[in-house]
Amino acid sequence: MAQGTGSTTAGNNAFADKSKPAAVRSGNIYAARAVADAIRTSLGPRGMDKMIQTGKGETIITNDGNTMLRDMAVMHPAAKMLVDLANAQDIEAGDGTTSVVVICGSLLGAAERLLAKGLHPTTISESFQRASAHAVKTLESISTPIDLTDRATLLKAAATSLSSKIVAQEPKLAPMAVDAVLRSINPANASNVDLRNIRILKKPGGVIDDSELLDGLVLSQQVVKSAGGPTRIEKAKIALIQFQLSPPKPDMENQIIVNDYRQMDKILKEERTYLLNLCKKIKKSKCNVLLIQKSILRDAVNDLSLHFLHKLGILVVKDIERDEVEFICKSTGCKPIADIDYFSEDKLGTADLVEEVSALGARYTRVSGVKLPASATKDHHHHAPATTTSSTAGKDAKDGPTGKEAGALSTSTSANSAPRTVSIIARGANPLILDEAERSLHDAMCVIRCLVKRRALLPGGGAPEMAVSTALAHAATTADYPDSICWKAYADALEVVPVTLAENAGLNAIRVVTEMRARHVKGESTVGVSIKRGGGGARG
């Protein structure tokens, strides 16, 4: 009995020691803030890029918060949560990944100061939640409703997203991002954008200015020319097959020893007949462009079948990746065919032209003038336009459309000829620039997607954060405990964004932010950090 009592006392003593949980908590906060501080210097148009070497030995130069954090070797579990936070922001909104991590690090710093004053973590957390709800209302009140037909405004929003990237000086990228999104939806009634309908094909060579936006489809694979087949087909009938045009193989490895030339002749004859029958069935369905999915079991296509296809005047593109199949089918209106017995004309897609293009040292296949069947396209122009909602531009944007958006088409007056998919050919001097151009384009397209979801804009340059900070600081003066103390800390923490923007631009952060705060208190809620003018707040 005495033993039991002693062990209980020891357990209670362990809980009585309050220093251990406090040490763990502060350790978690330090680890997370260290990550936030590491990428803080890359925030804003004057932010610095980070050079990261991945575990595989590849070098990445980027300004994208999610890419930086994903490739950094982060070990601490609390710091890993910040990596997940940036990843969640990338999926939800697409842009602002660096901003959320910096704000999170600052809020953790505010929480740490409140914990030092003796407030309980749950109290702080609940008060911060109420502050966030108040912040959203403030943001809604200062936002400006926009219309998707206002192209100039959309271009400005995309250009703002690109301003902090390496490729900021390129004039082509912002219009390409806007056009790519608008062509894949019907702006009159769309409420979401499926970015899987926009494909970016990276081809080294040339400069970023040589990048182009195309309706329809571009394949990175070249046309197979080894048998002398055609490289250009007009009025194309496109088929995508998932079976192989080569002799069947047995399930297990074996060897056949033939000791008679007549038997050899018979084997070759059988092979010829088998392949010729396959090719004749393909030609019978009026197919003249054949896309062949990559195969790991045996050759997807062999020289003999290529010879037959050439004689029949069929253009061949092989090694289509499995994950490309869905996009190709959506773009051309064809259906994948898994067996020769099901090869029929109703599964073919149509296009005006399929050709191999050679430009700036790169070869690829271009499908243009796609005509989708009437069943696949629906005219969405008769719906009432969506009402404009006033909210933050970067709020809850999700990838993946509902059924309605999947059918929503571009703004072309003839819905039947309107493609649902868009391809961008990104060109650049080297893979580093190309990868960053792709990330930048994705961010810009996500910004436009956010505007499709919530049609409103906010001023930039740290103005929204300062507006929320001012509103919360004012509300905290009349709020009850614990909001009175927590909201003030929350408001101070949000000032990290304008401070960081000013610091990264080499400005006097204290002077700029003090002037900005004074103007916000006077009611000028659109004043942000003006990096171009150097210093004082300027209208956003």
mmCIF file of N, CA, C and O in Angstrom, residues 263-320:
data_model
loop_
_atom_site.group_PDB
_atom_site.id
_atom_site.type_symbol
_atom_site.label_atom_id
_atom_site.label_comp_id
_atom_site.label_asym_id
_atom_site.label_seq_id
_atom_site.Cartn_x
_atom_site.Cartn_y
_atom_site.Cartn_z
ATOM 1 N N GLN A 263 9.655 -22.878 -91.084
ATOM 2 C CA GLN A 263 8.998 -22.484 -89.822
ATOM 3 C C GLN A 263 9.273 -21.016 -89.512
ATOM 4 O O GLN A 263 8.400 -20.286 -89.055
ATOM 5 N N MET A 264 10.517 -20.596 -89.786
ATOM 6 C CA MET A 264 10.865 -19.184 -89.585
ATOM 7 C C MET A 264 9.982 -18.292 -90.451
ATOM 8 O O MET A 264 9.447 -17.271 -90.004
ATOM 9 N N ASP A 265 9.853 -18.706 -91.679
ATOM 10 C CA ASP A 265 9.039 -17.956 -92.638
ATOM 11 C C ASP A 265 7.593 -17.878 -92.163
ATOM 12 O O ASP A 265 6.935 -16.841 -92.262
ATOM 13 N N LYS A 266 7.128 -18.992 -91.595
ATOM 14 C CA LYS A 266 5.737 -19.045 -91.125
ATOM 15 C C LYS A 266 5.520 -18.087 -89.946
ATOM 16 O O LYS A 266 4.501 -17.386 -89.864
ATOM 17 N N ILE A 267 6.503 -18.037 -89.040
ATOM 18 C CA ILE A 267 6.402 -17.135 -87.873
ATOM 19 C C ILE A 267 6.332 -15.681 -88.339
ATOM 20 O O ILE A 267 5.485 -14.900 -87.893
ATOM 21 N N LEU A 268 7.229 -15.321 -89.280
ATOM 22 C CA LEU A 268 7.239 -13.944 -89.785
ATOM 23 C C LEU A 268 5.948 -13.606 -90.522
ATOM 24 O O LEU A 268 5.432 -12.494 -90.448
ATOM 25 N N LYS A 269 5.426 -14.603 -91.248
ATOM 26 C CA LYS A 269 4.181 -14.399 -92.010
ATOM 27 C C LYS A 269 3.012 -14.148 -91.053
ATOM 28 O O LYS A 269 2.179 -13.273 -91.276
ATOM 29 N N GLU A 270 2.982 -14.956 -89.995
ATOM 30 C CA GLU A 270 1.918 -14.799 -88.972
ATOM 31 C C GLU A 270 1.978 -13.396 -88.355
ATOM 32 O O GLU A 270 0.963 -12.738 -88.154
ATOM 33 N N GLU A 271 3.218 -12.968 -88.058
ATOM 34 C CA GLU A 271 3.403 -11.641 -87.458
ATOM 35 C C GLU A 271 2.909 -10.554 -88.411
ATOM 36 O O GLU A 271 2.205 -9.623 -88.008
ATOM 37 N N ARG A 272 3.280 -10.692 -89.698
ATOM 38 C CA ARG A 272 2.843 -9.718 -90.710
ATOM 39 C C ARG A 272 1.326 -9.651 -90.774
ATOM 40 O O ARG A 272 0.725 -8.580 -90.764
ATOM 41 N N THR A 273 0.700 -10.827 -90.853
ATOM 42 C CA THR A 273 -0.771 -10.898 -90.981
ATOM 43 C C THR A 273 -1.455 -10.270 -89.765
ATOM 44 O O THR A 273 -2.414 -9.499 -89.896
ATOM 45 N N TYR A 274 -0.934 -10.594 -88.580
ATOM 46 C CA TYR A 274 -1.520 -10.075 -87.332
ATOM 47 C C TYR A 274 -1.472 -8.547 -87.305
ATOM 48 O O TYR A 274 -2.479 -7.875 -87.035
ATOM 49 N N LEU A 275 -0.289 -7.988 -87.618
ATOM 50 C CA LEU A 275 -0.128 -6.525 -87.574
ATOM 51 C C LEU A 275 -0.913 -5.841 -88.696
ATOM 52 O O LEU A 275 -1.487 -4.772 -88.499
ATOM 53 N N LEU A 276 -0.953 -6.464 -89.878
ATOM 54 C CA LEU A 276 -1.671 -5.863 -91.004
ATOM 55 C C LEU A 276 -3.163 -5.783 -90.707
ATOM 56 O O LEU A 276 -3.823 -4.787 -91.011
ATOM 57 N N ASN A 277 -3.671 -6.821 -90.053
ATOM 58 C CA ASN A 277 -5.105 -6.811 -89.674
ATOM 59 C C ASN A 277 -5.410 -5.676 -88.703
ATOM 60 O O ASN A 277 -6.426 -4.990 -88.823
ATOM 61 N N LEU A 278 -4.516 -5.490 -87.716
ATOM 62 C CA LEU A 278 -4.694 -4.388 -86.751
ATOM 63 C C LEU A 278 -4.725 -3.045 -87.474
ATOM 64 O O LEU A 278 -5.605 -2.212 -87.264
ATOM 65 N N CYS A 279 -3.731 -2.841 -88.362
ATOM 66 C CA CYS A 279 -3.621 -1.545 -89.055
ATOM 67 C C CYS A 279 -4.796 -1.305 -89.990
ATOM 68 O O CYS A 279 -5.267 -0.173 -90.130
ATOM 69 N N LYS A 280 -5.283 -2.374 -90.633
ATOM 70 C CA LYS A 280 -6.430 -2.224 -91.557
ATOM 71 C C LYS A 280 -7.686 -1.837 -90.799
ATOM 72 O O LYS A 280 -8.482 -1.017 -91.256
ATOM 73 N N LYS A 281 -7.864 -2.424 -89.610
ATOM 74 C CA LYS A 281 -9.041 -2.074 -88.795
ATOM 75 C C LYS A 281 -8.985 -0.606 -88.367
ATOM 76 O O LYS A 281 -10.004 0.072 -88.287
ATOM 77 N N ILE A 282 -7.755 -0.127 -88.064
ATOM 78 C CA ILE A 282 -7.588 1.281 -87.673
ATOM 79 C C ILE A 282 -7.937 2.183 -88.851
ATOM 80 O O ILE A 282 -8.650 3.173 -88.705
ATOM 81 N N LYS A 283 -7.446 1.823 -90.053
ATOM 82 C CA LYS A 283 -7.712 2.639 -91.240
ATOM 83 C C LYS A 283 -9.194 2.615 -91.612
ATOM 84 O O LYS A 283 -9.759 3.616 -92.071
ATOM 85 N N LYS A 284 -9.842 1.480 -91.383
ATOM 86 C CA LYS A 284 -11.259 1.320 -91.751
ATOM 87 C C LYS A 284 -12.142 2.316 -91.012
ATOM 88 O O LYS A 284 -13.170 2.768 -91.512
ATOM 89 N N SER A 285 -11.722 2.704 -89.799
ATOM 90 C CA SER A 285 -12.545 3.631 -89.009
ATOM 91 C C SER A 285 -12.302 5.094 -89.414
ATOM 92 O O SER A 285 -12.759 6.006 -88.741
ATOM 93 N N LYS A 286 -11.551 5.309 -90.509
ATOM 94 C CA LYS A 286 -11.228 6.648 -91.047
ATOM 95 C C LYS A 286 -10.255 7.423 -90.156
ATOM 96 O O LYS A 286 -10.157 8.634 -90.239
ATOM 97 N N CYS A 287 -9.554 6.716 -89.283
ATOM 98 C CA CYS A 287 -8.564 7.367 -88.413
ATOM 99 C C CYS A 287 -7.321 7.711 -89.230
ATOM 100 O O CYS A 287 -6.855 6.892 -90.030
ATOM 101 N N ASN A 288 -6.786 8.927 -89.055
ATOM 102 C CA ASN A 288 -5.528 9.268 -89.743
ATOM 103 C C ASN A 288 -4.464 9.850 -88.799
ATOM 104 O O ASN A 288 -3.387 10.211 -89.233
ATOM 105 N N VAL A 289 -4.798 9.971 -87.505
ATOM 106 C CA VAL A 289 -3.802 10.353 -86.492
ATOM 107 C C VAL A 289 -3.933 9.370 -85.327
ATOM 108 O O VAL A 289 -5.018 9.223 -84.763
ATOM 109 N N LEU A 290 -2.840 8.710 -84.995
ATOM 110 C CA LEU A 290 -2.895 7.673 -83.969
ATOM 111 C C LEU A 290 -1.966 8.045 -82.818
ATOM 112 O O LEU A 290 -0.762 8.242 -83.005
ATOM 113 N N LEU A 291 -2.530 8.176 -81.611
ATOM 114 C CA LEU A 291 -1.740 8.431 -80.403
ATOM 115 C C LEU A 291 -1.665 7.115 -79.627
ATOM 116 O O LEU A 291 -2.691 6.500 -79.355
ATOM 117 N N ILE A 292 -0.449 6.708 -79.285
ATOM 118 C CA ILE A 292 -0.276 5.392 -78.651
ATOM 119 C C ILE A 292 0.265 5.580 -77.237
ATOM 120 O O ILE A 292 1.308 6.215 -77.040
ATOM 121 N N GLN A 293 -0.460 5.008 -76.261
ATOM 122 C CA GLN A 293 -0.027 5.138 -74.865
ATOM 123 C C GLN A 293 1.238 4.331 -74.618
ATOM 124 O O GLN A 293 1.450 3.282 -75.221
ATOM 125 N N LYS A 294 2.073 4.841 -73.716
ATOM 126 C CA LYS A 294 3.335 4.180 -73.366
ATOM 127 C C LYS A 294 3.062 2.796 -72.798
ATOM 128 O O LYS A 294 2.086 2.610 -72.064
ATOM 129 N N SER A 295 3.920 1.837 -73.127
ATOM 130 C CA SER A 295 3.726 0.476 -72.620
ATOM 131 C C SER A 295 5.012 -0.014 -71.975
ATOM 132 O O SER A 295 6.106 0.243 -72.494
ATOM 133 N N ILE A 296 4.888 -0.710 -70.857
ATOM 134 C CA ILE A 296 6.089 -1.265 -70.205
ATOM 135 C C ILE A 296 6.164 -2.778 -70.402
ATOM 136 O O ILE A 296 7.184 -3.388 -70.159
ATOM 137 N N LEU A 297 5.073 -3.384 -70.875
ATOM 138 C CA LEU A 297 5.052 -4.842 -71.022
ATOM 139 C C LEU A 297 5.801 -5.275 -72.283
ATOM 140 O O LEU A 297 6.578 -6.205 -72.277
ATOM 141 N N ARG A 298 5.512 -4.580 -73.385
ATOM 142 C CA ARG A 298 6.219 -4.861 -74.636
ATOM 143 C C ARG A 298 6.223 -3.600 -75.476
ATOM 144 O O ARG A 298 5.660 -2.586 -75.065
ATOM 145 N N ASP A 299 6.857 -3.648 -76.628
ATOM 146 C CA ASP A 299 6.917 -2.449 -77.478
ATOM 147 C C ASP A 299 5.515 -1.969 -77.810
ATOM 148 O O ASP A 299 4.662 -2.757 -78.246
ATOM 149 N N ALA A 300 5.280 -0.666 -77.614
ATOM 150 C CA ALA A 300 3.960 -0.115 -77.943
ATOM 151 C C ALA A 300 3.708 -0.194 -79.439
ATOM 152 O O ALA A 300 2.583 -0.393 -79.892
ATOM 153 N N VAL A 301 4.768 -0.047 -80.212
ATOM 154 C CA VAL A 301 4.648 -0.123 -81.677
ATOM 155 C C VAL A 301 6.002 -0.575 -82.220
ATOM 156 O O VAL A 301 7.042 -0.174 -81.704
ATOM 157 N N ASN A 302 6.012 -1.457 -83.222
ATOM 158 C CA ASN A 302 7.297 -1.891 -83.782
ATOM 159 C C ASN A 302 7.453 -1.394 -85.215
ATOM 160 O O ASN A 302 6.550 -0.797 -85.798
ATOM 161 N N ASP A 303 8.632 -1.665 -85.803
ATOM 162 C CA ASP A 303 8.951 -1.093 -87.116
ATOM 163 C C ASP A 303 7.996 -1.557 -88.201
ATOM 164 O O ASP A 303 7.642 -0.787 -89.100
ATOM 165 N N LEU A 304 7.573 -2.822 -88.116
ATOM 166 C CA LEU A 304 6.689 -3.360 -89.156
ATOM 167 C C LEU A 304 5.325 -2.662 -89.144
ATOM 168 O O LEU A 304 4.802 -2.262 -90.187
ATOM 169 N N SER A 305 4.763 -2.488 -87.932
ATOM 170 C CA SER A 305 3.453 -1.823 -87.851
ATOM 171 C C SER A 305 3.582 -0.353 -88.250
ATOM 172 O O SER A 305 2.672 0.207 -88.864
ATOM 173 N N LEU A 306 4.719 0.285 -87.921
ATOM 174 C CA LEU A 306 4.943 1.669 -88.362
ATOM 175 C C LEU A 306 4.984 1.750 -89.889
ATOM 176 O O LEU A 306 4.463 2.690 -90.492
ATOM 177 N N HIS A 307 5.583 0.736 -90.517
ATOM 178 C CA HIS A 307 5.643 0.690 -91.975
ATOM 179 C C HIS A 307 4.236 0.599 -92.566
ATOM 180 O O HIS A 307 3.891 1.328 -93.507
ATOM 181 N N PHE A 308 3.416 -0.279 -91.997
ATOM 182 C CA PHE A 308 2.024 -0.420 -92.486
ATOM 183 C C PHE A 308 1.246 0.879 -92.294
ATOM 184 O O PHE A 308 0.498 1.312 -93.173
ATOM 185 N N LEU A 309 1.416 1.504 -91.116
ATOM 186 C CA LEU A 309 0.684 2.755 -90.837
ATOM 187 C C LEU A 309 1.120 3.858 -91.805
ATOM 188 O O LEU A 309 0.306 4.669 -92.243
ATOM 189 N N HIS A 310 2.427 3.869 -92.155
ATOM 190 C CA HIS A 310 2.925 4.857 -93.127
ATOM 191 C C HIS A 310 2.268 4.632 -94.483
ATOM 192 O O HIS A 310 1.834 5.576 -95.156
ATOM 193 N N LYS A 311 2.190 3.366 -94.905
ATOM 194 C CA LYS A 311 1.566 3.040 -96.193
ATOM 195 C C LYS A 311 0.098 3.451 -96.220
ATOM 196 O O LYS A 311 -0.440 3.830 -97.264
ATOM 197 N N LEU A 312 -0.544 3.387 -95.047
ATOM 198 C CA LEU A 312 -1.969 3.755 -94.963
ATOM 199 C C LEU A 312 -2.155 5.259 -94.721
ATOM 200 O O LEU A 312 -3.278 5.740 -94.567
ATOM 201 N N GLY A 313 -1.036 6.000 -94.618
ATOM 202 C CA GLY A 313 -1.107 7.459 -94.464
ATOM 203 C C GLY A 313 -1.556 7.915 -93.088
ATOM 204 O O GLY A 313 -2.272 8.907 -92.943
ATOM 205 N N ILE A 314 -1.147 7.185 -92.044
ATOM 206 C CA ILE A 314 -1.564 7.524 -90.671
ATOM 207 C C ILE A 314 -0.379 8.127 -89.910
ATOM 208 O O ILE A 314 0.703 7.539 -89.867
ATOM 209 N N LEU A 315 -0.584 9.285 -89.305
ATOM 210 C CA LEU A 315 0.442 9.944 -88.484
ATOM 211 C C LEU A 315 0.463 9.295 -87.101
ATOM 212 O O LEU A 315 -0.604 9.076 -86.511
ATOM 213 N N VAL A 316 1.654 8.994 -86.593
ATOM 214 C CA VAL A 316 1.763 8.260 -85.324
ATOM 215 C C VAL A 316 2.550 9.079 -84.292
ATOM 216 O O VAL A 316 3.610 9.626 -84.601
ATOM 217 N N VAL A 317 2.000 9.176 -83.082
ATOM 218 C CA VAL A 317 2.730 9.742 -81.943
ATOM 219 C C VAL A 317 2.700 8.689 -80.840
ATOM 220 O O VAL A 317 1.625 8.261 -80.413
ATOM 221 N N LYS A 318 3.879 8.251 -80.404
ATOM 222 C CA LYS A 318 3.902 7.189 -79.382
ATOM 223 C C LYS A 318 4.364 7.736 -78.037
ATOM 224 O O LYS A 318 4.698 8.913 -77.913
ATOM 225 N N ASP A 319 4.378 6.856 -77.039
ATOM 226 C CA ASP A 319 4.831 7.175 -75.673
ATOM 227 C C ASP A 319 3.983 8.255 -75.003
ATOM 228 O O ASP A 319 4.494 9.128 -74.301
ATOM 229 N N ILE A 320 2.680 8.217 -75.214
ATOM 230 C CA ILE A 320 1.782 9.119 -74.482
ATOM 231 C C ILE A 320 1.715 8.642 -73.031
ATOM 232 O O ILE A 320 1.434 7.463 -72.772
#
